[in-house]
XYZ file of C-alpha atoms in Angstrom:
376
model
C 0.000 0.000 0.000
C 1.383 3.484 -0.828
C 2.977 5.210 2.123
C 1.003 8.388 1.411
C -2.259 6.501 1.992
C -0.983 5.075 5.275
C 0.126 8.563 6.271
C -3.351 9.935 5.528
C -4.979 7.237 7.640
C -2.702 7.953 10.586
C -3.480 11.669 10.461
C -7.215 11.150 10.104
C -7.889 11.646 13.812
C -5.751 14.773 13.943
C -7.348 16.337 10.883
C -10.874 15.449 12.000
C -10.362 17.235 15.307
C -8.933 20.308 13.578
C -11.810 20.334 11.091
C -14.371 20.058 13.876
C -12.778 22.919 15.797
C -12.516 25.187 12.765
C -16.101 24.385 11.819
C -17.213 25.133 15.349
C -15.411 28.480 15.334
C -16.977 29.412 12.014
C -20.463 28.415 13.166
C -20.020 30.225 16.478
C -19.059 33.519 14.885
C -21.848 33.111 12.324
C -24.406 32.455 15.062
C -23.195 35.453 17.035
C -23.579 37.737 14.029
C -27.033 36.293 13.292
C -28.047 36.769 16.931
C -26.961 40.400 16.906
C -28.909 41.083 13.714
C -31.988 39.303 15.055
C -31.904 41.132 18.373
C -31.484 44.494 16.665
C -34.475 43.715 14.432
C -36.618 42.247 17.228
C -35.525 43.904 20.475
C -38.528 42.544 22.381
C -37.576 38.921 21.739
C -35.565 37.236 24.504
C -32.017 36.239 23.588
C -30.923 32.892 25.030
C -27.434 31.378 24.754
C -28.285 28.414 26.965
C -29.094 25.789 24.303
C -25.998 26.636 22.274
C -23.808 26.498 25.390
C -25.153 23.075 26.376
C -24.659 21.726 22.860
C -21.073 22.951 22.655
C -20.080 21.701 26.111
C -21.594 18.234 25.794
C -20.499 17.632 22.191
C -16.847 18.420 22.900
C -16.936 16.480 26.163
C -18.396 13.455 24.364
C -15.654 13.740 21.741
C -13.010 13.881 24.470
C -14.527 10.833 26.189
C -14.256 8.860 22.941
C -10.550 9.656 22.666
C -9.981 8.879 26.348
C -11.766 5.540 25.946
C -9.496 4.707 23.015
C -6.437 5.759 25.014
C -7.563 3.675 27.988
C -8.042 0.654 25.719
C -4.528 1.029 24.288
C -2.862 1.478 27.650
C -4.870 -1.037 29.695
C -5.638 -3.739 27.125
C -3.017 -3.517 24.386
C -0.039 -2.691 26.621
C -1.497 -3.898 29.929
C -0.140 -0.972 31.920
C -1.490 2.321 33.186
C 0.734 5.230 34.106
C 0.511 8.377 36.162
C -0.536 10.375 33.110
C -3.456 8.022 32.399
C -4.975 8.649 35.815
C -4.547 12.391 35.299
C -6.514 12.175 32.058
C -9.271 10.160 33.750
C -9.489 12.770 36.515
C -9.609 15.550 33.907
C -12.529 13.819 32.179
C -14.327 13.592 35.503
C -13.854 17.349 35.962
C -15.154 18.034 32.441
C -18.308 15.966 32.984
C -18.892 17.489 36.435
C -18.553 20.989 34.985
C -21.088 20.152 32.272
C -23.559 18.888 34.871
C -23.305 22.172 36.748
C -23.654 24.105 33.485
C -26.823 22.154 32.682
C -28.289 22.985 36.093
C -27.400 26.663 35.678
C -29.075 26.776 32.262
C -32.233 25.281 33.770
C -32.297 28.283 36.120
C -31.797 30.805 33.335
C -28.097 30.909 32.508
C -27.719 32.173 28.954
C -30.555 34.675 29.263
C -30.205 38.337 30.131
C -29.854 38.944 33.853
C -32.615 41.564 33.869
C -35.117 39.013 32.529
C -34.685 36.692 35.534
C -36.409 36.855 38.896
C -34.446 36.921 42.150
C -34.477 33.142 42.693
C -33.347 32.502 39.122
C -30.559 35.061 39.422
C -29.171 33.568 42.624
C -29.283 29.961 41.426
C -27.839 30.887 38.041
C -24.818 32.550 39.648
C -24.337 29.746 42.192
C -24.321 26.913 39.662
C -22.351 28.884 37.107
C -19.592 29.512 39.653
C -19.736 25.832 40.605
C -19.190 24.920 36.940
C -16.137 27.146 36.637
C -14.076 25.306 39.255
C -13.884 21.820 37.639
C -13.949 23.442 34.195
C -10.828 25.492 34.876
C -9.043 22.439 36.275
C -9.426 20.687 32.905
C -7.092 23.331 31.474
C -4.179 22.472 33.758
C -4.142 18.782 34.673
C -4.093 17.389 31.100
C -0.940 19.434 30.483
C 0.766 17.405 33.214
C -0.161 14.251 31.303
C 1.346 15.708 28.126
C 4.533 16.615 30.007
C 4.779 13.082 31.428
C 4.377 11.678 27.915
C 7.039 13.943 26.395
C 9.502 13.258 29.218
C 9.039 9.520 28.777
C 9.352 9.567 24.990
C 11.841 12.335 24.189
C 14.043 11.859 27.286
C 15.082 15.507 27.734
C 17.994 16.515 29.928
C 17.526 16.684 33.673
C 17.422 20.489 33.603
C 14.878 20.554 30.794
C 12.751 17.994 32.632
C 12.737 20.210 35.717
C 11.776 23.211 33.572
C 8.898 21.299 31.957
C 7.455 20.137 35.260
C 7.958 23.594 36.780
C 6.017 25.237 33.953
C 3.229 22.683 34.320
C 3.064 23.210 38.078
C 3.031 27.004 37.749
C 0.259 26.779 35.165
C -1.894 24.538 37.377
C -1.324 26.717 40.441
C -2.148 29.878 38.471
C -5.402 28.405 37.174
C -6.354 27.151 40.640
C -5.530 30.517 42.226
C -7.635 32.294 39.620
C -10.720 30.126 40.094
C -10.405 30.148 43.900
C -10.221 33.944 43.836
C -13.305 33.974 41.625
C -15.232 31.803 44.092
C -13.979 33.551 47.249
C -14.071 37.122 45.967
C -16.850 38.146 48.369
C -17.089 38.133 52.152
C -19.079 36.189 53.220
C -18.740 33.678 50.378
C -22.521 33.155 50.082
C -22.902 36.812 49.190
C -21.534 36.019 45.732
C -24.878 34.462 44.788
C -27.137 35.735 47.607
C -27.878 39.149 46.178
C -29.766 40.469 49.215
C -26.905 39.752 51.641
C -24.531 42.576 52.669
C -21.109 41.897 51.240
C -17.630 43.184 50.537
C -16.148 41.964 47.235
C -12.824 42.337 45.437
C -12.425 44.812 42.619
C -13.252 43.353 39.179
C -9.882 44.595 37.901
C -8.089 42.138 40.205
C -10.115 39.223 38.858
C -9.428 40.286 35.288
C -5.696 40.548 35.987
C -5.548 37.037 37.456
C -7.634 35.688 34.583
C -5.319 37.252 31.993
C -2.257 35.816 33.755
C -3.724 32.313 34.046
C -4.957 32.352 30.436
C -1.552 33.506 29.219
C 0.248 30.754 31.150
C -2.143 28.131 29.814
C -1.880 29.230 26.166
C 1.913 29.624 26.339
C 2.371 26.129 27.757
C 0.060 24.675 25.096
C 2.193 26.219 22.360
C 5.459 25.208 24.018
C 4.420 21.574 24.488
C 3.349 21.465 20.833
C 6.479 23.065 19.375
C 9.083 21.349 21.582
C 8.622 17.790 20.206
C 8.724 19.146 16.646
C 12.170 20.660 17.244
C 13.430 17.291 18.508
C 11.821 15.085 15.873
C 12.932 17.263 12.971
C 16.582 16.523 13.781
C 16.079 12.793 13.257
C 16.918 11.088 9.979
C 13.563 9.634 9.030
C 11.009 10.015 6.279
C 9.733 13.593 6.002
C 6.123 12.450 5.993
C 6.704 10.539 9.205
C 8.206 13.651 10.768
C 5.117 15.613 9.783
C 2.817 12.906 11.120
C 4.579 12.752 14.472
C 4.762 16.537 14.762
C 1.025 16.775 14.097
C 0.204 14.009 16.561
C 2.332 15.543 19.319
C 1.491 19.129 18.358
C -2.290 19.147 18.671
C -1.839 21.532 21.585
C -1.563 24.318 19.026
C -5.322 24.065 18.501
C -6.129 24.303 22.214
C -3.640 27.163 22.537
C -5.441 29.070 19.788
C -8.760 28.481 21.538
C -7.173 29.716 24.771
C -6.236 32.985 23.091
C -9.799 33.409 21.835
C -11.106 32.699 25.332
C -8.733 35.256 26.831
C -10.401 37.981 24.765
C -13.539 37.453 26.853
C -11.847 38.061 30.206
C -13.161 41.626 30.281
C -16.709 40.233 30.622
C -15.935 39.266 34.238
C -16.828 42.809 35.276
C -20.024 42.874 33.198
C -23.266 43.238 35.141
C -25.191 40.985 32.741
C -23.467 37.936 34.234
C -25.955 35.290 33.125
C -25.555 36.334 29.486
C -22.032 37.706 29.043
C -20.238 35.035 31.102
C -21.609 32.254 28.909
C -18.921 32.747 26.278
C -15.926 32.239 28.624
C -17.746 29.253 30.142
C -18.207 27.263 26.951
C -14.806 28.344 25.582
C -13.308 26.905 28.770
C -15.069 23.612 28.060
C -13.864 23.595 24.448
C -10.262 24.359 25.405
C -10.160 21.816 28.227
C -11.572 19.015 26.098
C -9.197 19.827 23.243
C -6.245 19.553 25.640
C -7.531 16.142 26.743
C -7.851 15.069 23.107
C -4.356 16.368 22.342
C -2.998 14.253 25.197
C -4.682 11.123 23.796
C -3.965 11.304 20.051
C -0.233 10.378 20.236
C -1.094 7.106 21.994
C -3.674 5.847 19.500
C -1.199 4.497 16.943
C -1.807 0.821 17.918
C -5.501 1.180 17.064
C -4.646 2.369 13.558
C -2.140 -0.472 13.179
C -4.692 -2.996 14.417
C -7.163 -1.767 11.821
C -4.513 -1.933 9.069
C -3.003 -5.201 10.262
C 0.556 -3.868 9.959
C 2.911 -1.158 11.166
C 1.904 2.165 9.670
C 5.563 3.252 9.521
C 6.890 0.219 7.676
C 7.956 1.620 4.343
C 10.732 1.283 1.815
C 11.866 4.821 2.589
C 13.965 3.817 5.588
C 15.334 0.745 7.321
C 13.978 -0.883 10.411
C 16.149 -2.979 12.685
C 14.268 -5.781 14.376
C 17.097 -7.815 15.911
C 17.460 -7.802 19.649
C 21.122 -6.798 19.650
C 20.440 -3.617 17.751
C 17.473 -2.778 19.948
C 19.638 -3.289 22.999
C 22.251 -1.006 21.461
C 20.023 1.999 20.989
C 18.207 1.384 24.266
C 21.511 1.747 26.051
C 21.959 5.090 24.316
C 25.609 4.593 23.387
C 27.205 7.645 21.947
C 24.265 9.880 22.851
C 24.480 11.821 26.103
C 20.741 12.542 25.910
C 19.885 8.862 26.367
C 21.093 6.656 29.178
C 20.319 3.292 30.690
C 17.821 4.952 32.956
C 15.740 5.893 29.922
C 15.288 2.288 28.870
C 11.644 1.325 29.149
C 10.558 -1.863 30.832
C 7.589 -2.662 28.624
C 5.979 -1.934 25.279
C 4.738 1.545 24.630
C 2.464 3.016 22.028
C 5.459 4.743 20.492
C 7.998 1.973 20.885
C 8.197 0.425 17.413
C 11.543 -1.306 17.832
C 13.179 0.944 15.248
C 16.315 3.014 15.161
C 17.097 6.183 13.310
C 20.199 8.243 12.972
C 20.405 11.705 14.387
C 22.433 14.259 12.483
C 25.553 15.359 14.294
C 28.896 16.758 13.289
C 31.648 14.156 13.091
C 29.326 11.185 12.654
C 25.922 9.975 13.661
C 24.421 8.398 16.730
C 21.427 6.166 17.172
C 18.475 7.474 19.089
C 15.425 5.683 20.363
C 12.487 5.864 17.981
C 9.943 6.846 20.578
C 7.215 7.136 18.020
């Protein structure tokens, strides 16, 4: 079978996700323009974002659950081992579903409609359940990044310093997101005054919330881009088929899509100080769901190679364009990492991995070449 066809099959999941996201963005902007025109023509009609918000949140969460199920099958059934990053992804999915449940409850109370159109009970319950949805929703932006970092550290075997930097950036991102959402929930004294509108209260300035939100959104988007670009810089130095390089870069670089969504979401931070909270805060809420689920999907795609190979009945990388060494001595040689200071005996894996194809490739280097582990 032509290698180009195999390459297209391998990238099908990546391209389908990108197409779905781009289509969603196009439809969202189109719906927003249509809504503005409709409301300007019929100002007496009530504008409601609730149904659209529920559709977006549940569709992307269902898509993420499909990818997580496939990842869980590969790790638990095909390779018979679950790692730290797998449990992080499962926890992230739990947070995404929990956030959607709270969003659904808030919509039943009037979330998505203009605040002035709600009665007092609807206003209070809308705010309470919307704030409840933000906490697990925001956590889906940080924890999946830790799973991606664990995957990259295991596969690319960076230096000790670079490993520390990666985990430090992931920790800072998670702490920033948690600090932001905790400040959002605890901004008023007493805490119940945030949704009990008749209770006397003392709340933080909206500017402080916006500043924390901008910082957390920036950290999240930056780390998404970094974790997508870093593996590409490593893989491009390997002597392998160009199409395989592109395939691996796309599979490991899906974080670019979630990073782009994070930038779009950051443009809505200013709505935190808007008085029409049940209407204006809907956009950041469903963008948070989209971004979080895309990060989960990005963490799953690189591990789904065995499913494609099972469907094809052969290795998707086996081609006449490069050689594959299958003897044990050669595999032992590159696993030891001889001649390459970036790989050591400690990097040798104890079991099969989704990326461990038993192949070796040469890495370009002045004065000769060294073998590196084909982690993909």
